[in-house]
PDB file of C-alpha atoms in Angstrom:
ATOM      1  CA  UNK A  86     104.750 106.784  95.575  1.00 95.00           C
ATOM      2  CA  UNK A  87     105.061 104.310  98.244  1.00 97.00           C
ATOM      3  CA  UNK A  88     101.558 103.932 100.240  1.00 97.00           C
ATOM      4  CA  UNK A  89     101.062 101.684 103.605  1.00 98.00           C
ATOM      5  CA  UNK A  90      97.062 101.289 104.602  1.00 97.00           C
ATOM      6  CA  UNK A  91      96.925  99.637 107.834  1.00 98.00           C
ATOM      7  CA  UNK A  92      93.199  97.767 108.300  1.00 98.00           C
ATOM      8  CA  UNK A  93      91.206  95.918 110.804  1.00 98.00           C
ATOM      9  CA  UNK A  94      91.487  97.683 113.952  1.00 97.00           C
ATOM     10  CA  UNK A  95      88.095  98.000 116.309  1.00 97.00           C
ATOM     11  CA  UNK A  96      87.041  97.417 119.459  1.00 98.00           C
ATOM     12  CA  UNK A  97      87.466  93.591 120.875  1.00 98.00           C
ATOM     13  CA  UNK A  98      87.035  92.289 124.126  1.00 98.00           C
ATOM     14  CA  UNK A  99      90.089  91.164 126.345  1.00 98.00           C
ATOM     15  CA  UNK A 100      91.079  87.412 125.878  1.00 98.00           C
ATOM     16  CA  UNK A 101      89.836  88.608 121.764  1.00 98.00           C
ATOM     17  CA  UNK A 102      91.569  88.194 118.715  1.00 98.00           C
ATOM     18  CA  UNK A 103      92.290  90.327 115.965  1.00 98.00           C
ATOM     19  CA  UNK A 104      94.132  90.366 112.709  1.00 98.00           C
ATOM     20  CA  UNK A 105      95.301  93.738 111.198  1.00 98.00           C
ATOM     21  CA  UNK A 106      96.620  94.307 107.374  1.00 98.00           C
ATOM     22  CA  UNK A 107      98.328  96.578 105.945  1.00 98.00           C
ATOM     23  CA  UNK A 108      98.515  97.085 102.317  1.00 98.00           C
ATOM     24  CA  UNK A 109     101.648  98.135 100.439  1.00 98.00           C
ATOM     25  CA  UNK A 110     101.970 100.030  96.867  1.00 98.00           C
ATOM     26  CA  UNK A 111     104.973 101.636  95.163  1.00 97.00           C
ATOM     27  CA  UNK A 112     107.726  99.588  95.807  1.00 97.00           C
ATOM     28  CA  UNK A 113     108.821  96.062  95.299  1.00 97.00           C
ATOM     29  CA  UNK A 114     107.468  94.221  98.376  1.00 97.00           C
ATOM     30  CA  UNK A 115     109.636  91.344  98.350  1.00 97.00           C
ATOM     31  CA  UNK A 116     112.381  93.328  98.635  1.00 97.00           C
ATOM     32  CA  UNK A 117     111.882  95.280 101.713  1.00 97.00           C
ATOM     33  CA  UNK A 118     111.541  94.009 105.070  1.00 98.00           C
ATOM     34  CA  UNK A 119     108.067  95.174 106.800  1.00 98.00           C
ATOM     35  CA  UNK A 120     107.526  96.296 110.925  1.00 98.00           C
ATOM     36  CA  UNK A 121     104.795  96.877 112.791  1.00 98.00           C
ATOM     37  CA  UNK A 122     105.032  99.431 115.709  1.00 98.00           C
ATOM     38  CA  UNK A 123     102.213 100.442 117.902  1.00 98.00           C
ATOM     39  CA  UNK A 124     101.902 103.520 119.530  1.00 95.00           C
ATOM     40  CA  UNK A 125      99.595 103.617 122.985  1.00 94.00           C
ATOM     41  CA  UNK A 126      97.620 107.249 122.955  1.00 88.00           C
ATOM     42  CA  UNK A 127      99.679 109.742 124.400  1.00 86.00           C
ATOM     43  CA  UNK A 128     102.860 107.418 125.046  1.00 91.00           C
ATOM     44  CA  UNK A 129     105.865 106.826 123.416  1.00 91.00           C
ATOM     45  CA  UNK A 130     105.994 104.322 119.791  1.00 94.00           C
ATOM     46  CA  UNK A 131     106.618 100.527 120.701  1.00 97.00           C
ATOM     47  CA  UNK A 132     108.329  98.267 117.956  1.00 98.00           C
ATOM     48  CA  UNK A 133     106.823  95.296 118.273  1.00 98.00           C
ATOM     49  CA  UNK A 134     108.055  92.476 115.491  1.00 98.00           C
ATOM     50  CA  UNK A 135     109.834  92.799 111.966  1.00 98.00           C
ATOM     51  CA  UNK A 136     109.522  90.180 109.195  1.00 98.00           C
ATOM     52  CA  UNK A 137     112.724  90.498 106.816  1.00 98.00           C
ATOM     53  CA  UNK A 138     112.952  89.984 102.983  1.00 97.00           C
ATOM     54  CA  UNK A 139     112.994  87.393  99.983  1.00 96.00           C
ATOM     55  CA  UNK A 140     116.731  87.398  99.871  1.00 97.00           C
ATOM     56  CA  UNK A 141     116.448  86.845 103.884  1.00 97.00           C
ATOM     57  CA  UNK A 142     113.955  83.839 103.986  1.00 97.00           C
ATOM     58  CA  UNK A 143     110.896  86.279 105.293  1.00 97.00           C
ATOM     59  CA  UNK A 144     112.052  85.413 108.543  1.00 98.00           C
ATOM     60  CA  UNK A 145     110.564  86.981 111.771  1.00 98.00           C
ATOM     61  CA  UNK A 146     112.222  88.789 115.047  1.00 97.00           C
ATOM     62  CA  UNK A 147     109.432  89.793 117.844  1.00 98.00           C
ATOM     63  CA  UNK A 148     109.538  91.948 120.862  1.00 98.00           C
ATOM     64  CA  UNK A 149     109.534  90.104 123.798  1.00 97.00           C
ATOM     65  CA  UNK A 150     106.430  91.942 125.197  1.00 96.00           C
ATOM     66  CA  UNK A 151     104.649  90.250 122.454  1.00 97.00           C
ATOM     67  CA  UNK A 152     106.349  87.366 121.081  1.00 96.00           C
ATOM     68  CA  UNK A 153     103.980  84.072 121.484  1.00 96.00           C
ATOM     69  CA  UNK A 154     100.573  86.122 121.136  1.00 98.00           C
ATOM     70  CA  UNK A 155     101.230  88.170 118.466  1.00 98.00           C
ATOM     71  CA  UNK A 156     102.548  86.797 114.658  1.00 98.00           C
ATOM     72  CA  UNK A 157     103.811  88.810 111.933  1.00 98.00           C
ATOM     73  CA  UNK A 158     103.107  87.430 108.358  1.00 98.00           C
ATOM     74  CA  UNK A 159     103.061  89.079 104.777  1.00 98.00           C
ATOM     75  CA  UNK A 160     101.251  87.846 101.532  1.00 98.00           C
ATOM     76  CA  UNK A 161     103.570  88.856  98.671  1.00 97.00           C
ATOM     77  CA  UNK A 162     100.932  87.988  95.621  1.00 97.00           C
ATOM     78  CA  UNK A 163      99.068  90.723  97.401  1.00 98.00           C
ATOM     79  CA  UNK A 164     101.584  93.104  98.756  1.00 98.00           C
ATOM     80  CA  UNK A 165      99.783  92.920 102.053  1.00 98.00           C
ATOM     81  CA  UNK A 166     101.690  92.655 105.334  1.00 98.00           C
ATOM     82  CA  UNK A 167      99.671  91.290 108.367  1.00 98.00           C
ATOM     83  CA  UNK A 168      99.759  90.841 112.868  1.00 98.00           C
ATOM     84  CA  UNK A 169      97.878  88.220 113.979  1.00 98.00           C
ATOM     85  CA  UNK A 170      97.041  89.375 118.212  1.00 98.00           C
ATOM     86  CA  UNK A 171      95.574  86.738 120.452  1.00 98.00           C
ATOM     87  CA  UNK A 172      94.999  87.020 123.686  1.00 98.00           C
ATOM     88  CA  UNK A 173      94.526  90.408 123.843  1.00 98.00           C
ATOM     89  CA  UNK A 174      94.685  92.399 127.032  1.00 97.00           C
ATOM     90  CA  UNK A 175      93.703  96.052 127.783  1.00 96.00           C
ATOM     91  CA  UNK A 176      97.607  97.386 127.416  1.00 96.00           C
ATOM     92  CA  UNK A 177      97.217  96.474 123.695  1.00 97.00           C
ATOM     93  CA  UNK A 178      95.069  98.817 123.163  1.00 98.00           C
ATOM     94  CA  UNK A 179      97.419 101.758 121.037  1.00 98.00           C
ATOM     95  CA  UNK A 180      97.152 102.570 117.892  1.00 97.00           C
ATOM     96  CA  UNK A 181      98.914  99.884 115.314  1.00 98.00           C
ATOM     97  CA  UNK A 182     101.102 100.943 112.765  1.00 98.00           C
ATOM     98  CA  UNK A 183     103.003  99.146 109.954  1.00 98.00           C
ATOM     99  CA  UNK A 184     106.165 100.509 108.310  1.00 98.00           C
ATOM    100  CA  UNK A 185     108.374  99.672 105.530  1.00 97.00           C
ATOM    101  CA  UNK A 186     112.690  98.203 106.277  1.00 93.00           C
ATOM    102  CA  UNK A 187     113.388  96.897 109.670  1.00 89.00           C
ATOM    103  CA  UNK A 188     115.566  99.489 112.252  1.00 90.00           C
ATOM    104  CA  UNK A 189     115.167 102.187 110.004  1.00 95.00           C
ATOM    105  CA  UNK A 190     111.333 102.899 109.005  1.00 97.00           C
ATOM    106  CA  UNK A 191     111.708 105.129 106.140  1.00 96.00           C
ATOM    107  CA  UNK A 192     107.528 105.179 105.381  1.00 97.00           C
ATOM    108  CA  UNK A 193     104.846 104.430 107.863  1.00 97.00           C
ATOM    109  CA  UNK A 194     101.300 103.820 107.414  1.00 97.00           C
ATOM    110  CA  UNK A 195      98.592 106.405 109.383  1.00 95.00           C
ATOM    111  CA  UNK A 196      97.963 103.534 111.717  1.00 96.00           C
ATOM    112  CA  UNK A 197      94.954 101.843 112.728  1.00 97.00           C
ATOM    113  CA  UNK A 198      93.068 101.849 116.294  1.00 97.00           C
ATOM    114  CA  UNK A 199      92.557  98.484 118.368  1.00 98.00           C
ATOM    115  CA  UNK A 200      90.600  98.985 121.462  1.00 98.00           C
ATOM    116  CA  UNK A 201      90.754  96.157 124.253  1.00 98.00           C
ATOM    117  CA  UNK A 202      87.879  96.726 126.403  1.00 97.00           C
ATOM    118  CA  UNK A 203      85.142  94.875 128.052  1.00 96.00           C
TER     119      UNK A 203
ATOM    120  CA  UNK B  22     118.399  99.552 125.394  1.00 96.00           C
ATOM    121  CA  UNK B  23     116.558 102.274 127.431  1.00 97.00           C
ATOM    122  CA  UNK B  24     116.196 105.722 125.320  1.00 97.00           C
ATOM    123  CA  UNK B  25     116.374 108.639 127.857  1.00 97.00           C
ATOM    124  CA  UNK B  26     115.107 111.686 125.634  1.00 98.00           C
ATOM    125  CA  UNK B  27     115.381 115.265 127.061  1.00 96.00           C
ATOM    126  CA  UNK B  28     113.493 117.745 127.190  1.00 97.00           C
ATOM    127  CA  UNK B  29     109.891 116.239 127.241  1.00 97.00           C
ATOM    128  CA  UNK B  30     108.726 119.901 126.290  1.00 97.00           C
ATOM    129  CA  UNK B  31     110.686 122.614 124.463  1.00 97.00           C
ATOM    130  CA  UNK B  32     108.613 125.840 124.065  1.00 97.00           C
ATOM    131  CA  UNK B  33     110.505 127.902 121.162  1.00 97.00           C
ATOM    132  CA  UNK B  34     109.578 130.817 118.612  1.00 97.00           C
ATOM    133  CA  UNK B  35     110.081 130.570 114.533  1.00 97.00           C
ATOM    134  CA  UNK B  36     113.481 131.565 113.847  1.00 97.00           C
ATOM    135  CA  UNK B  37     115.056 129.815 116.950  1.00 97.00           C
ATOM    136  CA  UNK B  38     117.640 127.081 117.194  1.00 98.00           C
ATOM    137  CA  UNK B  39     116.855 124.244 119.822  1.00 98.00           C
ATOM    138  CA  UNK B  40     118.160 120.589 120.543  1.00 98.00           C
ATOM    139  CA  UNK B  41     117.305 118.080 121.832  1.00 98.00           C
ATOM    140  CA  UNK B  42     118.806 114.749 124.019  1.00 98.00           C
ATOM    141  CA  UNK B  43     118.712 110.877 123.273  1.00 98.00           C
ATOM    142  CA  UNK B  44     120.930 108.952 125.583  1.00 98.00           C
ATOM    143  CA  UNK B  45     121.094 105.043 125.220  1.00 98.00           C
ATOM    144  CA  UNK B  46     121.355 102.515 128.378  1.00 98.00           C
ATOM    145  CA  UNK B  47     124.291 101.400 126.328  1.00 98.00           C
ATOM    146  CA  UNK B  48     126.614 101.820 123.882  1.00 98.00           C
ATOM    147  CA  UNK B  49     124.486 101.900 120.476  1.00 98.00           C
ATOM    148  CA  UNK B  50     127.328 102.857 117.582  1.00 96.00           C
ATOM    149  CA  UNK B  51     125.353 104.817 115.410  1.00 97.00           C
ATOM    150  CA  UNK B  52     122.352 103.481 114.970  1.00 98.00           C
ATOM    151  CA  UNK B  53     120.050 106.060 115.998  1.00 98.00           C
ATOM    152  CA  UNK B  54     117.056 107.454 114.290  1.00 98.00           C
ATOM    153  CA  UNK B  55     114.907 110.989 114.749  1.00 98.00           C
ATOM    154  CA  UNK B  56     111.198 110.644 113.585  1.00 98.00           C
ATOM    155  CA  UNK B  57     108.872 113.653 113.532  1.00 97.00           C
ATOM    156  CA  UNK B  58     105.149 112.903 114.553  1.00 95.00           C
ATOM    157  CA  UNK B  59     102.183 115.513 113.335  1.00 94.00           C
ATOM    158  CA  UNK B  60      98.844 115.022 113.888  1.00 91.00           C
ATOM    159  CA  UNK B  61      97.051 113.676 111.056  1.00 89.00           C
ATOM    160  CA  UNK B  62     100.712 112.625 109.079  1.00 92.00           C
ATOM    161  CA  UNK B  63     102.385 109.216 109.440  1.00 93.00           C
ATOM    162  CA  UNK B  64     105.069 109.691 110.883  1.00 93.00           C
ATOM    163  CA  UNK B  65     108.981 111.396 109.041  1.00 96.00           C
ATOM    164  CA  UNK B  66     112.019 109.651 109.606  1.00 98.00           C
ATOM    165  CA  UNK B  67     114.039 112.402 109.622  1.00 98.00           C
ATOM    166  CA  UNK B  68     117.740 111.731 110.416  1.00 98.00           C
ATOM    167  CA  UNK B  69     119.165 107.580 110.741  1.00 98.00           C
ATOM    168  CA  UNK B  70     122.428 106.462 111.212  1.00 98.00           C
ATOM    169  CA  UNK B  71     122.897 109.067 113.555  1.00 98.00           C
ATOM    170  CA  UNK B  72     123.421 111.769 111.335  1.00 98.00           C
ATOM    171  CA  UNK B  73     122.824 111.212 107.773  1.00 98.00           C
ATOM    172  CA  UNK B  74     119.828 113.149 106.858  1.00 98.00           C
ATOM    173  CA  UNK B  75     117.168 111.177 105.119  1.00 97.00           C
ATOM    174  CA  UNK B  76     115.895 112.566 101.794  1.00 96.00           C
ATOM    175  CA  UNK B  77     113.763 116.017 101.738  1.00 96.00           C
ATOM    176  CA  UNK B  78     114.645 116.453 105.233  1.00 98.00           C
ATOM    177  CA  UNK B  79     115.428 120.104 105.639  1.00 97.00           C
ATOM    178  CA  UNK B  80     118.931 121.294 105.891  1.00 97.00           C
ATOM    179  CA  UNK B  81     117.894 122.759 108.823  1.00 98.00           C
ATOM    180  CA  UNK B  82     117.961 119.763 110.598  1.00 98.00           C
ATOM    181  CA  UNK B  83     121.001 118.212 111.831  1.00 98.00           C
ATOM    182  CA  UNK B  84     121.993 114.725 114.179  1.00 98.00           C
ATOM    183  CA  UNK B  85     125.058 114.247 115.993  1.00 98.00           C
ATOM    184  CA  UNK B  86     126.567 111.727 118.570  1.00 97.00           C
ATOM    185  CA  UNK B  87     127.637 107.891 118.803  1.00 97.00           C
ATOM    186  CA  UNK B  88     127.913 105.994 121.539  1.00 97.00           C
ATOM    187  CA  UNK B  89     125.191 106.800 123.944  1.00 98.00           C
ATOM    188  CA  UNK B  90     124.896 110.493 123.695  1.00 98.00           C
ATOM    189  CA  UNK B  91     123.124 111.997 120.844  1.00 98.00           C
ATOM    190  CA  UNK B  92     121.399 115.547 119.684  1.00 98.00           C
ATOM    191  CA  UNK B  93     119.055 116.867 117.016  1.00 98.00           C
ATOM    192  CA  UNK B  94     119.151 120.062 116.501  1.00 98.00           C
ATOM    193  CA  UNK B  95     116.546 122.244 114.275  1.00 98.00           C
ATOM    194  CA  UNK B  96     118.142 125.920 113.557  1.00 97.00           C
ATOM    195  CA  UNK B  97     115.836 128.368 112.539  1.00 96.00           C
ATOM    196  CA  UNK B  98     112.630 126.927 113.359  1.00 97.00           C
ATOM    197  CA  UNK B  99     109.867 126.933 110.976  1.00 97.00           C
ATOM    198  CA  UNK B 100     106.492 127.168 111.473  1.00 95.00           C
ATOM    199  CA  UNK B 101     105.972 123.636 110.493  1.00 96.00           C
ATOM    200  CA  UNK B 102     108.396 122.229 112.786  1.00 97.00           C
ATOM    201  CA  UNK B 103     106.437 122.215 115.800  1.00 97.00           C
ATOM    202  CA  UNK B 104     105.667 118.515 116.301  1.00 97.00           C
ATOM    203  CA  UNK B 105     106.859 115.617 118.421  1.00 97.00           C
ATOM    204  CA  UNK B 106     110.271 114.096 117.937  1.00 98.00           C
ATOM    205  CA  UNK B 107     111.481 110.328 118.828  1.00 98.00           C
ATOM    206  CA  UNK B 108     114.969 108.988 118.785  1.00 98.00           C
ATOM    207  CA  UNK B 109     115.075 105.338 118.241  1.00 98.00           C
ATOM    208  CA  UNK B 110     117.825 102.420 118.302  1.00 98.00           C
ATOM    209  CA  UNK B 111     118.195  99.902 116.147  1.00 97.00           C
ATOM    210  CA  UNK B 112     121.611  98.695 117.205  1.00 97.00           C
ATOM    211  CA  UNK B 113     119.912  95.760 119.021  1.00 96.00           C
ATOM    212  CA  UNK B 114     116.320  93.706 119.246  1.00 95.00           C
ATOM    213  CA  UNK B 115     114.393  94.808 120.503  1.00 97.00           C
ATOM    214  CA  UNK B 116     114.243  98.394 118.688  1.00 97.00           C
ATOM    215  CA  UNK B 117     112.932 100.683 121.182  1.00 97.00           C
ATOM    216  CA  UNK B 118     112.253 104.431 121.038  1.00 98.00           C
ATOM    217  CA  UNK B 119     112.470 107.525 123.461  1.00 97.00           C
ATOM    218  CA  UNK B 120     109.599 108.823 124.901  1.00 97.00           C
ATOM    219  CA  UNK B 121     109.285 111.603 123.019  1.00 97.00           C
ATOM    220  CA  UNK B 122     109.693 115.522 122.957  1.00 98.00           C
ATOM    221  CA  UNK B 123     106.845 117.513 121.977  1.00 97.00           C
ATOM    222  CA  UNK B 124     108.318 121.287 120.546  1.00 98.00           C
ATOM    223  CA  UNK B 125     105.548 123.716 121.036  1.00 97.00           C
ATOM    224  CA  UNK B 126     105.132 127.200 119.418  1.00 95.00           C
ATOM    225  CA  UNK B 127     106.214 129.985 122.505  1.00 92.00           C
TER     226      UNK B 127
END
């Protein structure tokens, strides 16, 4: 049975940094390429980066709205997929999910909250 | 590629038939995908490729459209259909969804 658990989300301050994790079971996690999507309470889902395969070179594509503060990185001893956000600002503040394949996200995780508030 | 999704509300009864609109900015192909959000589930991908239902997806639900112009329809609503729906593309980076229609119990 493929499982995502997304961790780490809280409450940090604006200008904060945070790293979320999510970890992966049932499937071979080299193989698949991981996303994470946030989803801002009440608002539409907003794909924010994708970080591809073995066979692709676990390469990375980000959303502009978030490429140079946030970086997506996966450990894949520990089947654990991970965003690094810096310099986080209130509008971050949704709650983060992570999901398996890029374009089409055939499993997601429950998601995790991150709060940016002073 | 904007996602115009339509309506943003769709009040039906069990046993109903009801659709609902994705349009893309642009010119996506086919790569369009219908996700169902409940409260308290991660969310279902449903339907991708435009119309190529994903496994256990009910027969009951169906995609259509390429291009721009795309519709998921659910016939005979069930009980346990009433949920939010997103399209999303994935024709181009960034991915980007629709802003949703939530399908409420009349």
């Amino acid at each position: 049975e493929v499982k995502l658990l997304e961790s780490g989300g809280g409450l940090v301050q604006p200008g904060g940094s945070l790293r979320l994790s999510c970890a992966a079971s049932g499937f071979t996690f080299t193989d698949f390429y991981m996303s994470w999507i946030r989803q801002p309470p009440g608002k539409a889902p907003e794909w924010l980066g994708v970080i591809r395969n073995k066979a692709n070179g676990y390469t990375t594509e980000y959303n502009p709205s978030v490429k140079g503060r946030f970086t997506i990185s996966r450990d894949n001893t520990q089947n654990i997929l991970y965003l690094q956000m810096n310099t986080l600002r209130a509008e971050d503040t949704a709650i983060y999910y992570c999901a398996r394949r890029g374009g089409i996200f055939d499993y997601w995780g429950q998601g995790v909250m991150v709060t940016v508030s002073s | 590629v904007q996602m115009t999704q339509s309506p943003s509300y769709l009040a039906a009864s069990p046993g109903e038939s009801v659709s609902i609109s994705c349009k893309a900015s642009k010119s996506i192909s086919n790569n369009l995908a219908w996700y169902q959000e409940k409260p308290g589930k991660a969310n279902k991908l449903l339907i991708h490729s435009g119309s190529t239902l994903q496994s256990g997806t009910p027969s009951r639900f169906s995609g259509s459209g390429s291009g721009t112009d795309f519709t998921l329809t659910i016939r005979s609503l069930e009980s346990e259909d009433f949920a939010v729906y997103y399209c999303q593309q994935y024709n181009e980076y960034p991915d980007t969804f629709g802003a949703g229609t939530k399908l409420e119990l009349k």
